[in-house]
Amino acid sequence: MLLEQIETASQYIKDKTGQFKPEFGIILGTGLGALVKDIDISFSISYSDIPGFPVSTVESHSGKLIFGELSGKRVVCMQGRFHYYEGYTMQQVVFPVRVMKWLGIHTLLVSNACGSLNPEYKISDLMIIKDHISLFLPQNPLTGQHFPEFGDRFPDMSEVYDNILVERAADIAKANSITTHTGVYVSVTGPQLETRSEYRILRQLGGDVVGMSTVPEVIAARQMNMRCFGLSVITDIGIPETLEKAELSKIIAAAQAAEPGMTLIMKELLTYL
């Protein structure tokens, strides 16, 4: 039973971390693991050691749960996430977020690498997510048996990403001269990248960037009444007229180039919480 699996995993983690009680959860995306270097680490647990936890199979996703302090706040950080395209169910993809809630998390900060649909965005720019469009349908982390312990069966999604955090992040970026946009993230299943025609359609739908993660975790977090903040790094350009072949090495390099700015925003944002 899912609830029992969550309780078992969270109890295992509590036994390993003792009196450490995190309040903020962080999920690091492709090529964005360096934030961990700024955490005053108290505990590190491999995903493979946690009962019921999936294991990262994607290159650049380390697969560790990091506990410590960042900007004076107690955090638990996922160094590597899970994707639907890896063969996991949506319930498995969001399992760590459910466990975080059981550990006491009330705010979730999520990062990802993505492709730009907006011609004004450049490689290694950052985008603060103000809203999203989910194209994972018919897959959804809330389908199937409903557990009242998670929250509402039909959770409201009119303000998925906390407006106050969105505004503060934009102010932080401006004050530190970090090139940042505010826009809409479109989620797709992947793992293939989009065709020229698909990029056109996604832009027409209102998307500014497209990626293969984030939305399932945020949906689950909002159901459990967590505050959510999302930050995307532009790692490739999906403009049909100028489309170039994407390469993983270039994507990771672009993410790493943007990482200092992302890290600063995340760290500064925590000081407000």
PDB file of C-alpha atoms in Angstrom:
ATOM      1  CA  MET A   1       0.000   0.000   0.000  1.00  0.00           C
ATOM      2  CA  LEU A   2       1.334   3.432  -0.977  1.00  0.00           C
ATOM      3  CA  LEU A   3       0.817   5.044   2.425  1.00  0.00           C
ATOM      4  CA  GLU A   4       2.704   2.232   4.129  1.00  0.00           C
ATOM      5  CA  GLN A   5       5.580   2.595   1.648  1.00  0.00           C
ATOM      6  CA  ILE A   6       5.782   6.338   2.334  1.00  0.00           C
ATOM      7  CA  GLU A   7       5.725   5.797   6.077  1.00  0.00           C
ATOM      8  CA  THR A   8       8.386   3.096   5.840  1.00  0.00           C
ATOM      9  CA  ALA A   9      10.681   5.289   3.742  1.00  0.00           C
ATOM     10  CA  SER A  10      10.207   8.350   5.925  1.00  0.00           C
ATOM     11  CA  GLN A  11      10.791   6.350   9.104  1.00  0.00           C
ATOM     12  CA  TYR A  12      14.014   4.920   7.650  1.00  0.00           C
ATOM     13  CA  ILE A  13      15.187   8.450   6.881  1.00  0.00           C
ATOM     14  CA  LYS A  14      14.217   9.714  10.353  1.00  0.00           C
ATOM     15  CA  ASP A  15      16.163   6.860  11.931  1.00  0.00           C
ATOM     16  CA  LYS A  16      19.223   7.855   9.895  1.00  0.00           C
ATOM     17  CA  THR A  17      18.967  11.608  10.474  1.00  0.00           C
ATOM     18  CA  GLY A  18      17.917  11.622  14.126  1.00  0.00           C
ATOM     19  CA  GLN A  19      16.722  15.006  15.345  1.00  0.00           C
ATOM     20  CA  PHE A  20      17.283  16.772  12.002  1.00  0.00           C
ATOM     21  CA  LYS A  21      13.914  18.074  10.777  1.00  0.00           C
ATOM     22  CA  PRO A  22      13.992  19.700   7.318  1.00  0.00           C
ATOM     23  CA  GLU A  23      11.490  22.407   6.385  1.00  0.00           C
ATOM     24  CA  PHE A  24      12.392  23.053   2.754  1.00  0.00           C
ATOM     25  CA  GLY A  25      12.708  20.601  -0.113  1.00  0.00           C
ATOM     26  CA  ILE A  26      14.903  21.195  -3.169  1.00  0.00           C
ATOM     27  CA  ILE A  27      14.930  19.175  -6.398  1.00  0.00           C
ATOM     28  CA  LEU A  28      17.953  19.661  -8.670  1.00  0.00           C
ATOM     29  CA  GLY A  29      17.631  19.041 -12.398  1.00  0.00           C
ATOM     30  CA  THR A  30      19.990  17.970 -15.176  1.00  0.00           C
ATOM     31  CA  GLY A  31      23.460  19.474 -14.760  1.00  0.00           C
ATOM     32  CA  LEU A  32      22.378  21.465 -11.708  1.00  0.00           C
ATOM     33  CA  GLY A  33      23.861  19.488  -8.842  1.00  0.00           C
ATOM     34  CA  ALA A  34      26.463  22.034  -7.726  1.00  0.00           C
ATOM     35  CA  LEU A  35      24.078  23.746  -5.294  1.00  0.00           C
ATOM     36  CA  VAL A  36      24.895  20.874  -2.954  1.00  0.00           C
ATOM     37  CA  LYS A  37      28.390  22.350  -2.502  1.00  0.00           C
ATOM     38  CA  ASP A  38      26.819  25.312  -0.692  1.00  0.00           C
ATOM     39  CA  ILE A  39      24.887  23.133   1.746  1.00  0.00           C
ATOM     40  CA  ASP A  40      26.361  22.558   5.176  1.00  0.00           C
ATOM     41  CA  ILE A  41      25.718  18.822   4.953  1.00  0.00           C
ATOM     42  CA  SER A  42      24.635  16.861   8.015  1.00  0.00           C
ATOM     43  CA  PHE A  43      23.554  13.634   6.301  1.00  0.00           C
ATOM     44  CA  SER A  44      23.691  12.071   2.830  1.00  0.00           C
ATOM     45  CA  ILE A  45      21.620   9.007   1.934  1.00  0.00           C
ATOM     46  CA  SER A  46      21.748   7.148  -1.379  1.00  0.00           C
ATOM     47  CA  TYR A  47      18.377   6.585  -3.004  1.00  0.00           C
ATOM     48  CA  SER A  48      19.196   2.898  -3.327  1.00  0.00           C
ATOM     49  CA  ASP A  49      19.344   2.595   0.477  1.00  0.00           C
ATOM     50  CA  ILE A  50      15.871   4.039   1.094  1.00  0.00           C
ATOM     51  CA  PRO A  51      13.024   1.488   1.075  1.00  0.00           C
ATOM     52  CA  GLY A  52      10.684   2.028  -1.867  1.00  0.00           C
ATOM     53  CA  PHE A  53      12.749   4.837  -3.413  1.00  0.00           C
ATOM     54  CA  PRO A  54      13.328   4.759  -7.179  1.00  0.00           C
ATOM     55  CA  VAL A  55      16.919   5.022  -8.434  1.00  0.00           C
ATOM     56  CA  SER A  56      18.141   7.656 -10.910  1.00  0.00           C
ATOM     57  CA  THR A  57      19.113   6.218 -14.287  1.00  0.00           C
ATOM     58  CA  VAL A  58      19.889   9.466 -16.113  1.00  0.00           C
ATOM     59  CA  GLU A  59      23.423  10.755 -16.630  1.00  0.00           C
ATOM     60  CA  SER A  60      24.274  13.757 -14.371  1.00  0.00           C
ATOM     61  CA  HIS A  61      21.687  12.741 -11.734  1.00  0.00           C
ATOM     62  CA  SER A  62      23.703  11.607  -8.716  1.00  0.00           C
ATOM     63  CA  GLY A  63      20.929   9.864  -6.803  1.00  0.00           C
ATOM     64  CA  LYS A  64      21.393  11.131  -3.257  1.00  0.00           C
ATOM     65  CA  LEU A  65      19.208  12.731  -0.625  1.00  0.00           C
ATOM     66  CA  ILE A  66      21.180  15.514   1.068  1.00  0.00           C
ATOM     67  CA  PHE A  67      20.254  16.930   4.483  1.00  0.00           C
ATOM     68  CA  GLY A  68      21.784  20.102   5.878  1.00  0.00           C
ATOM     69  CA  GLU A  69      21.576  23.875   6.169  1.00  0.00           C
ATOM     70  CA  LEU A  70      21.467  26.377   3.327  1.00  0.00           C
ATOM     71  CA  SER A  71      21.117  30.102   4.026  1.00  0.00           C
ATOM     72  CA  GLY A  72      20.486  29.183   7.645  1.00  0.00           C
ATOM     73  CA  LYS A  73      17.483  26.999   6.770  1.00  0.00           C
ATOM     74  CA  ARG A  74      17.120  23.238   7.228  1.00  0.00           C
ATOM     75  CA  VAL A  75      16.770  21.623   3.813  1.00  0.00           C
ATOM     76  CA  VAL A  76      16.546  18.229   2.181  1.00  0.00           C
ATOM     77  CA  CYS A  77      17.867  18.242  -1.366  1.00  0.00           C
ATOM     78  CA  MET A  78      17.289  15.687  -4.104  1.00  0.00           C
ATOM     79  CA  GLN A  79      20.539  15.482  -6.039  1.00  0.00           C
ATOM     80  CA  GLY A  80      18.929  13.906  -9.059  1.00  0.00           C
ATOM     81  CA  ARG A  81      15.249  13.339  -9.845  1.00  0.00           C
ATOM     82  CA  PHE A  82      13.093  10.716 -11.559  1.00  0.00           C
ATOM     83  CA  HIS A  83      11.371  11.005 -14.915  1.00  0.00           C
ATOM     84  CA  TYR A  84       8.340   9.270 -16.365  1.00  0.00           C
ATOM     85  CA  TYR A  85      10.344   8.338 -19.468  1.00  0.00           C
ATOM     86  CA  GLU A  86      12.672   6.188 -17.349  1.00  0.00           C
ATOM     87  CA  GLY A  87       9.842   3.702 -17.023  1.00  0.00           C
ATOM     88  CA  TYR A  88       8.569   4.764 -13.625  1.00  0.00           C
ATOM     89  CA  THR A  89       4.895   5.286 -12.872  1.00  0.00           C
ATOM     90  CA  MET A  90       3.769   8.781 -11.974  1.00  0.00           C
ATOM     91  CA  GLN A  91       3.288   7.597  -8.395  1.00  0.00           C
ATOM     92  CA  GLN A  92       6.957   6.581  -8.316  1.00  0.00           C
ATOM     93  CA  VAL A  93       8.070   9.883  -9.854  1.00  0.00           C
ATOM     94  CA  VAL A  94       6.404  11.875  -7.064  1.00  0.00           C
ATOM     95  CA  PHE A  95       7.135   9.360  -4.286  1.00  0.00           C
ATOM     96  CA  PRO A  96      10.088  11.425  -2.950  1.00  0.00           C
ATOM     97  CA  VAL A  97       7.887  14.525  -2.718  1.00  0.00           C
ATOM     98  CA  ARG A  98       5.338  12.565  -0.700  1.00  0.00           C
ATOM     99  CA  VAL A  99       8.131  11.391   1.595  1.00  0.00           C
ATOM    100  CA  MET A 100       9.383  14.972   1.970  1.00  0.00           C
ATOM    101  CA  LYS A 101       5.941  16.004   3.182  1.00  0.00           C
ATOM    102  CA  TRP A 102       6.028  13.225   5.758  1.00  0.00           C
ATOM    103  CA  LEU A 103       9.412  14.564   6.906  1.00  0.00           C
ATOM    104  CA  GLY A 104       7.902  18.006   7.535  1.00  0.00           C
ATOM    105  CA  ILE A 105       8.576  19.950   4.332  1.00  0.00           C
ATOM    106  CA  HIS A 106       6.247  22.906   3.744  1.00  0.00           C
ATOM    107  CA  THR A 107       7.960  24.562   0.731  1.00  0.00           C
ATOM    108  CA  LEU A 108       9.354  22.949  -2.432  1.00  0.00           C
ATOM    109  CA  LEU A 109      11.971  24.586  -4.678  1.00  0.00           C
ATOM    110  CA  VAL A 110      12.404  22.884  -8.053  1.00  0.00           C
ATOM    111  CA  SER A 111      14.929  23.415 -10.844  1.00  0.00           C
ATOM    112  CA  ASN A 112      15.171  21.932 -14.320  1.00  0.00           C
ATOM    113  CA  ALA A 113      16.946  22.150 -17.650  1.00  0.00           C
ATOM    114  CA  CYS A 114      14.666  22.961 -20.575  1.00  0.00           C
ATOM    115  CA  GLY A 115      14.390  24.040 -24.187  1.00  0.00           C
ATOM    116  CA  SER A 116      13.281  27.541 -25.130  1.00  0.00           C
ATOM    117  CA  LEU A 117      10.132  28.163 -27.186  1.00  0.00           C
ATOM    118  CA  ASN A 118      10.394  31.928 -26.765  1.00  0.00           C
ATOM    119  CA  PRO A 119      12.630  33.700 -29.296  1.00  0.00           C
ATOM    120  CA  GLU A 120      13.642  36.259 -26.653  1.00  0.00           C
ATOM    121  CA  TYR A 121      15.309  33.598 -24.488  1.00  0.00           C
ATOM    122  CA  LYS A 122      18.969  32.680 -24.917  1.00  0.00           C
ATOM    123  CA  ILE A 123      21.014  29.644 -23.891  1.00  0.00           C
ATOM    124  CA  SER A 124      21.945  29.719 -20.176  1.00  0.00           C
ATOM    125  CA  ASP A 125      19.241  32.291 -19.387  1.00  0.00           C
ATOM    126  CA  LEU A 126      17.022  31.498 -16.404  1.00  0.00           C
ATOM    127  CA  MET A 127      13.234  31.448 -16.374  1.00  0.00           C
ATOM    128  CA  ILE A 128      11.137  31.732 -13.239  1.00  0.00           C
ATOM    129  CA  ILE A 129       8.078  29.532 -13.720  1.00  0.00           C
ATOM    130  CA  LYS A 130       4.828  31.438 -13.219  1.00  0.00           C
ATOM    131  CA  ASP A 131       2.559  28.680 -14.556  1.00  0.00           C
ATOM    132  CA  HIS A 132       2.668  25.396 -16.429  1.00  0.00           C
ATOM    133  CA  ILE A 133       0.902  23.353 -19.087  1.00  0.00           C
ATOM    134  CA  SER A 134       0.881  19.604 -18.530  1.00  0.00           C
ATOM    135  CA  LEU A 135       0.984  17.403 -21.622  1.00  0.00           C
ATOM    136  CA  PHE A 136       1.693  14.230 -19.638  1.00  0.00           C
ATOM    137  CA  LEU A 137      -1.945  13.269 -20.137  1.00  0.00           C
ATOM    138  CA  PRO A 138      -3.382  10.721 -19.661  1.00  0.00           C
ATOM    139  CA  GLN A 139      -0.729  10.086 -17.008  1.00  0.00           C
ATOM    140  CA  ASN A 140      -1.117  12.116 -13.820  1.00  0.00           C
ATOM    141  CA  PRO A 141       0.263  11.568 -10.293  1.00  0.00           C
ATOM    142  CA  LEU A 142      -3.202  12.104  -8.802  1.00  0.00           C
ATOM    143  CA  THR A 143      -4.996   9.373 -10.759  1.00  0.00           C
ATOM    144  CA  GLY A 144      -5.836   6.079  -9.117  1.00  0.00           C
ATOM    145  CA  GLN A 145      -6.741   5.491  -5.502  1.00  0.00           C
ATOM    146  CA  HIS A 146      -7.195   8.679  -3.497  1.00  0.00           C
ATOM    147  CA  PHE A 147      -5.660   9.013  -0.059  1.00  0.00           C
ATOM    148  CA  PRO A 148      -7.229  11.801   2.051  1.00  0.00           C
ATOM    149  CA  GLU A 149      -3.888  12.095   3.869  1.00  0.00           C
ATOM    150  CA  PHE A 150      -2.458  13.680   0.695  1.00  0.00           C
ATOM    151  CA  GLY A 151      -5.093  16.424   0.507  1.00  0.00           C
ATOM    152  CA  ASP A 152      -8.013  17.193  -1.776  1.00  0.00           C
ATOM    153  CA  ARG A 153      -9.098  14.767  -4.465  1.00  0.00           C
ATOM    154  CA  PHE A 154      -9.516  17.743  -6.819  1.00  0.00           C
ATOM    155  CA  PRO A 155      -6.835  20.221  -5.713  1.00  0.00           C
ATOM    156  CA  ASP A 156      -7.033  23.788  -6.990  1.00  0.00           C
ATOM    157  CA  MET A 157      -4.289  24.737  -9.453  1.00  0.00           C
ATOM    158  CA  SER A 158      -5.115  28.406 -10.037  1.00  0.00           C
ATOM    159  CA  GLU A 159      -1.884  29.471  -8.301  1.00  0.00           C
ATOM    160  CA  VAL A 160       0.524  26.570  -8.632  1.00  0.00           C
ATOM    161  CA  TYR A 161       3.694  28.621  -8.214  1.00  0.00           C
ATOM    162  CA  ASP A 162       3.676  30.980  -5.251  1.00  0.00           C
ATOM    163  CA  ASN A 163       3.284  34.553  -6.550  1.00  0.00           C
ATOM    164  CA  ILE A 164       5.260  36.067  -3.698  1.00  0.00           C
ATOM    165  CA  LEU A 165       8.212  33.753  -4.343  1.00  0.00           C
ATOM    166  CA  VAL A 166       8.016  34.481  -8.086  1.00  0.00           C
ATOM    167  CA  GLU A 167       8.205  38.235  -7.432  1.00  0.00           C
ATOM    168  CA  ARG A 168      10.998  37.950  -4.889  1.00  0.00           C
ATOM    169  CA  ALA A 169      13.060  35.749  -7.189  1.00  0.00           C
ATOM    170  CA  ALA A 170      12.685  38.304  -9.985  1.00  0.00           C
ATOM    171  CA  ASP A 171      13.839  41.056  -7.612  1.00  0.00           C
ATOM    172  CA  ILE A 172      16.852  38.992  -6.550  1.00  0.00           C
ATOM    173  CA  ALA A 173      17.808  38.372 -10.169  1.00  0.00           C
ATOM    174  CA  LYS A 174      17.481  42.046 -11.066  1.00  0.00           C
ATOM    175  CA  ALA A 175      19.518  43.163  -8.052  1.00  0.00           C
ATOM    176  CA  ASN A 176      22.310  40.780  -9.055  1.00  0.00           C
ATOM    177  CA  SER A 177      22.187  41.419 -12.821  1.00  0.00           C
ATOM    178  CA  ILE A 178      21.174  37.832 -13.605  1.00  0.00           C
ATOM    179  CA  THR A 179      19.385  37.446 -16.940  1.00  0.00           C
ATOM    180  CA  THR A 180      16.026  36.035 -15.930  1.00  0.00           C
ATOM    181  CA  HIS A 181      12.598  35.773 -17.540  1.00  0.00           C
ATOM    182  CA  THR A 182       9.205  34.864 -16.102  1.00  0.00           C
ATOM    183  CA  GLY A 183       7.127  32.457 -18.139  1.00  0.00           C
ATOM    184  CA  VAL A 184       5.187  29.240 -18.710  1.00  0.00           C
ATOM    185  CA  TYR A 185       6.733  25.756 -18.568  1.00  0.00           C
ATOM    186  CA  VAL A 186       5.274  23.041 -20.810  1.00  0.00           C
ATOM    187  CA  SER A 187       5.840  19.463 -19.662  1.00  0.00           C
ATOM    188  CA  VAL A 188       6.069  16.539 -22.072  1.00  0.00           C
ATOM    189  CA  THR A 189       6.878  12.892 -21.527  1.00  0.00           C
ATOM    190  CA  GLY A 190      10.058  12.643 -23.631  1.00  0.00           C
ATOM    191  CA  PRO A 191      12.648  11.261 -23.895  1.00  0.00           C
ATOM    192  CA  GLN A 192      12.840  12.382 -27.523  1.00  0.00           C
ATOM    193  CA  LEU A 193      13.137  16.091 -28.190  1.00  0.00           C
ATOM    194  CA  GLU A 194      10.457  17.853 -30.181  1.00  0.00           C
ATOM    195  CA  THR A 195      10.012  18.137 -33.943  1.00  0.00           C
ATOM    196  CA  ARG A 196       9.872  21.536 -35.596  1.00  0.00           C
ATOM    197  CA  SER A 197       6.078  21.273 -35.866  1.00  0.00           C
ATOM    198  CA  GLU A 198       5.740  20.290 -32.216  1.00  0.00           C
ATOM    199  CA  TYR A 199       7.796  23.307 -31.142  1.00  0.00           C
ATOM    200  CA  ARG A 200       5.418  25.529 -33.119  1.00  0.00           C
ATOM    201  CA  ILE A 201       2.348  23.982 -31.489  1.00  0.00           C
ATOM    202  CA  LEU A 202       3.767  24.265 -27.966  1.00  0.00           C
ATOM    203  CA  ARG A 203       4.529  27.946 -28.535  1.00  0.00           C
ATOM    204  CA  GLN A 204       1.009  28.507 -29.865  1.00  0.00           C
ATOM    205  CA  LEU A 205      -0.371  26.879 -26.705  1.00  0.00           C
ATOM    206  CA  GLY A 206       1.310  29.606 -24.671  1.00  0.00           C
ATOM    207  CA  GLY A 207       4.515  27.895 -23.582  1.00  0.00           C
ATOM    208  CA  ASP A 208       7.825  29.696 -23.158  1.00  0.00           C
ATOM    209  CA  VAL A 209       9.927  26.616 -22.430  1.00  0.00           C
ATOM    210  CA  VAL A 210       9.487  22.848 -22.696  1.00  0.00           C
ATOM    211  CA  GLY A 211      10.860  20.072 -20.512  1.00  0.00           C
ATOM    212  CA  MET A 212      10.321  16.524 -19.261  1.00  0.00           C
ATOM    213  CA  SER A 213       9.994  16.981 -15.497  1.00  0.00           C
ATOM    214  CA  THR A 214       8.894  19.308 -12.679  1.00  0.00           C
ATOM    215  CA  VAL A 215       5.136  19.355 -13.266  1.00  0.00           C
ATOM    216  CA  PRO A 216       4.345  15.924 -11.717  1.00  0.00           C
ATOM    217  CA  GLU A 217       6.298  16.797  -8.553  1.00  0.00           C
ATOM    218  CA  VAL A 218       4.663  20.215  -8.295  1.00  0.00           C
ATOM    219  CA  ILE A 219       1.156  18.797  -8.785  1.00  0.00           C
ATOM    220  CA  ALA A 220       1.731  16.359  -5.937  1.00  0.00           C
ATOM    221  CA  ALA A 221       3.252  19.091  -3.766  1.00  0.00           C
ATOM    222  CA  ARG A 222       0.331  21.445  -4.303  1.00  0.00           C
ATOM    223  CA  GLN A 223      -2.139  18.690  -3.471  1.00  0.00           C
ATOM    224  CA  MET A 224      -0.313  18.426  -0.141  1.00  0.00           C
ATOM    225  CA  ASN A 225      -0.517  22.204   0.296  1.00  0.00           C
ATOM    226  CA  MET A 226       3.184  22.954  -0.163  1.00  0.00           C
ATOM    227  CA  ARG A 227       4.326  26.345  -1.418  1.00  0.00           C
ATOM    228  CA  CYS A 228       6.118  25.819  -4.745  1.00  0.00           C
ATOM    229  CA  PHE A 229       8.770  27.696  -6.677  1.00  0.00           C
ATOM    230  CA  GLY A 230      10.270  26.628 -10.005  1.00  0.00           C
ATOM    231  CA  LEU A 231      13.354  27.802 -11.857  1.00  0.00           C
ATOM    232  CA  SER A 232      14.286  26.662 -15.372  1.00  0.00           C
ATOM    233  CA  VAL A 233      17.649  26.888 -17.110  1.00  0.00           C
ATOM    234  CA  ILE A 234      17.554  27.325 -20.889  1.00  0.00           C
ATOM    235  CA  THR A 235      19.912  24.682 -22.275  1.00  0.00           C
ATOM    236  CA  ASP A 236      18.804  24.540 -25.916  1.00  0.00           C
ATOM    237  CA  ILE A 237      16.719  26.592 -28.319  1.00  0.00           C
ATOM    238  CA  GLY A 238      13.538  25.146 -29.828  1.00  0.00           C
ATOM    239  CA  ILE A 239      12.830  27.778 -32.457  1.00  0.00           C
ATOM    240  CA  PRO A 240      11.830  25.891 -35.658  1.00  0.00           C
ATOM    241  CA  GLU A 241      13.452  28.350 -38.077  1.00  0.00           C
ATOM    242  CA  THR A 242      16.866  28.163 -36.384  1.00  0.00           C
ATOM    243  CA  LEU A 243      16.693  24.682 -34.855  1.00  0.00           C
ATOM    244  CA  GLU A 244      20.019  22.927 -34.296  1.00  0.00           C
ATOM    245  CA  LYS A 245      20.666  19.335 -33.291  1.00  0.00           C
ATOM    246  CA  ALA A 246      20.710  19.034 -29.499  1.00  0.00           C
ATOM    247  CA  GLU A 247      23.559  17.217 -27.751  1.00  0.00           C
ATOM    248  CA  LEU A 248      23.591  16.139 -24.096  1.00  0.00           C
ATOM    249  CA  SER A 249      27.101  17.477 -23.555  1.00  0.00           C
ATOM    250  CA  LYS A 250      26.027  20.933 -24.742  1.00  0.00           C
ATOM    251  CA  ILE A 251      22.886  20.804 -22.606  1.00  0.00           C
ATOM    252  CA  ILE A 252      24.883  20.002 -19.476  1.00  0.00           C
ATOM    253  CA  ALA A 253      27.474  22.686 -20.309  1.00  0.00           C
ATOM    254  CA  ALA A 254      24.706  25.282 -20.727  1.00  0.00           C
ATOM    255  CA  ALA A 255      23.167  24.285 -17.396  1.00  0.00           C
ATOM    256  CA  GLN A 256      26.498  24.515 -15.639  1.00  0.00           C
ATOM    257  CA  ALA A 257      27.132  27.974 -17.096  1.00  0.00           C
ATOM    258  CA  ALA A 258      23.844  29.182 -15.607  1.00  0.00           C
ATOM    259  CA  GLU A 259      24.333  27.390 -12.308  1.00  0.00           C
ATOM    260  CA  PRO A 260      25.948  30.262 -10.345  1.00  0.00           C
ATOM    261  CA  GLY A 261      22.960  32.495 -11.016  1.00  0.00           C
ATOM    262  CA  MET A 262      20.477  29.762 -10.179  1.00  0.00           C
ATOM    263  CA  THR A 263      22.330  28.947  -6.969  1.00  0.00           C
ATOM    264  CA  LEU A 264      22.372  32.584  -5.890  1.00  0.00           C
ATOM    265  CA  ILE A 265      18.635  32.996  -6.483  1.00  0.00           C
ATOM    266  CA  MET A 266      17.818  29.810  -4.584  1.00  0.00           C
ATOM    267  CA  LYS A 267      20.045  30.784  -1.654  1.00  0.00           C
ATOM    268  CA  GLU A 268      18.726  34.334  -1.473  1.00  0.00           C
ATOM    269  CA  LEU A 269      15.129  33.175  -1.796  1.00  0.00           C
ATOM    270  CA  LEU A 270      15.534  30.947   1.246  1.00  0.00           C
ATOM    271  CA  THR A 271      16.449  33.967   3.339  1.00  0.00           C
ATOM    272  CA  TYR A 272      12.919  35.301   2.767  1.00  0.00           C
ATOM    273  CA  LEU A 273      11.239  32.100   3.963  1.00  0.00           C
TER     274      LEU A 273
END
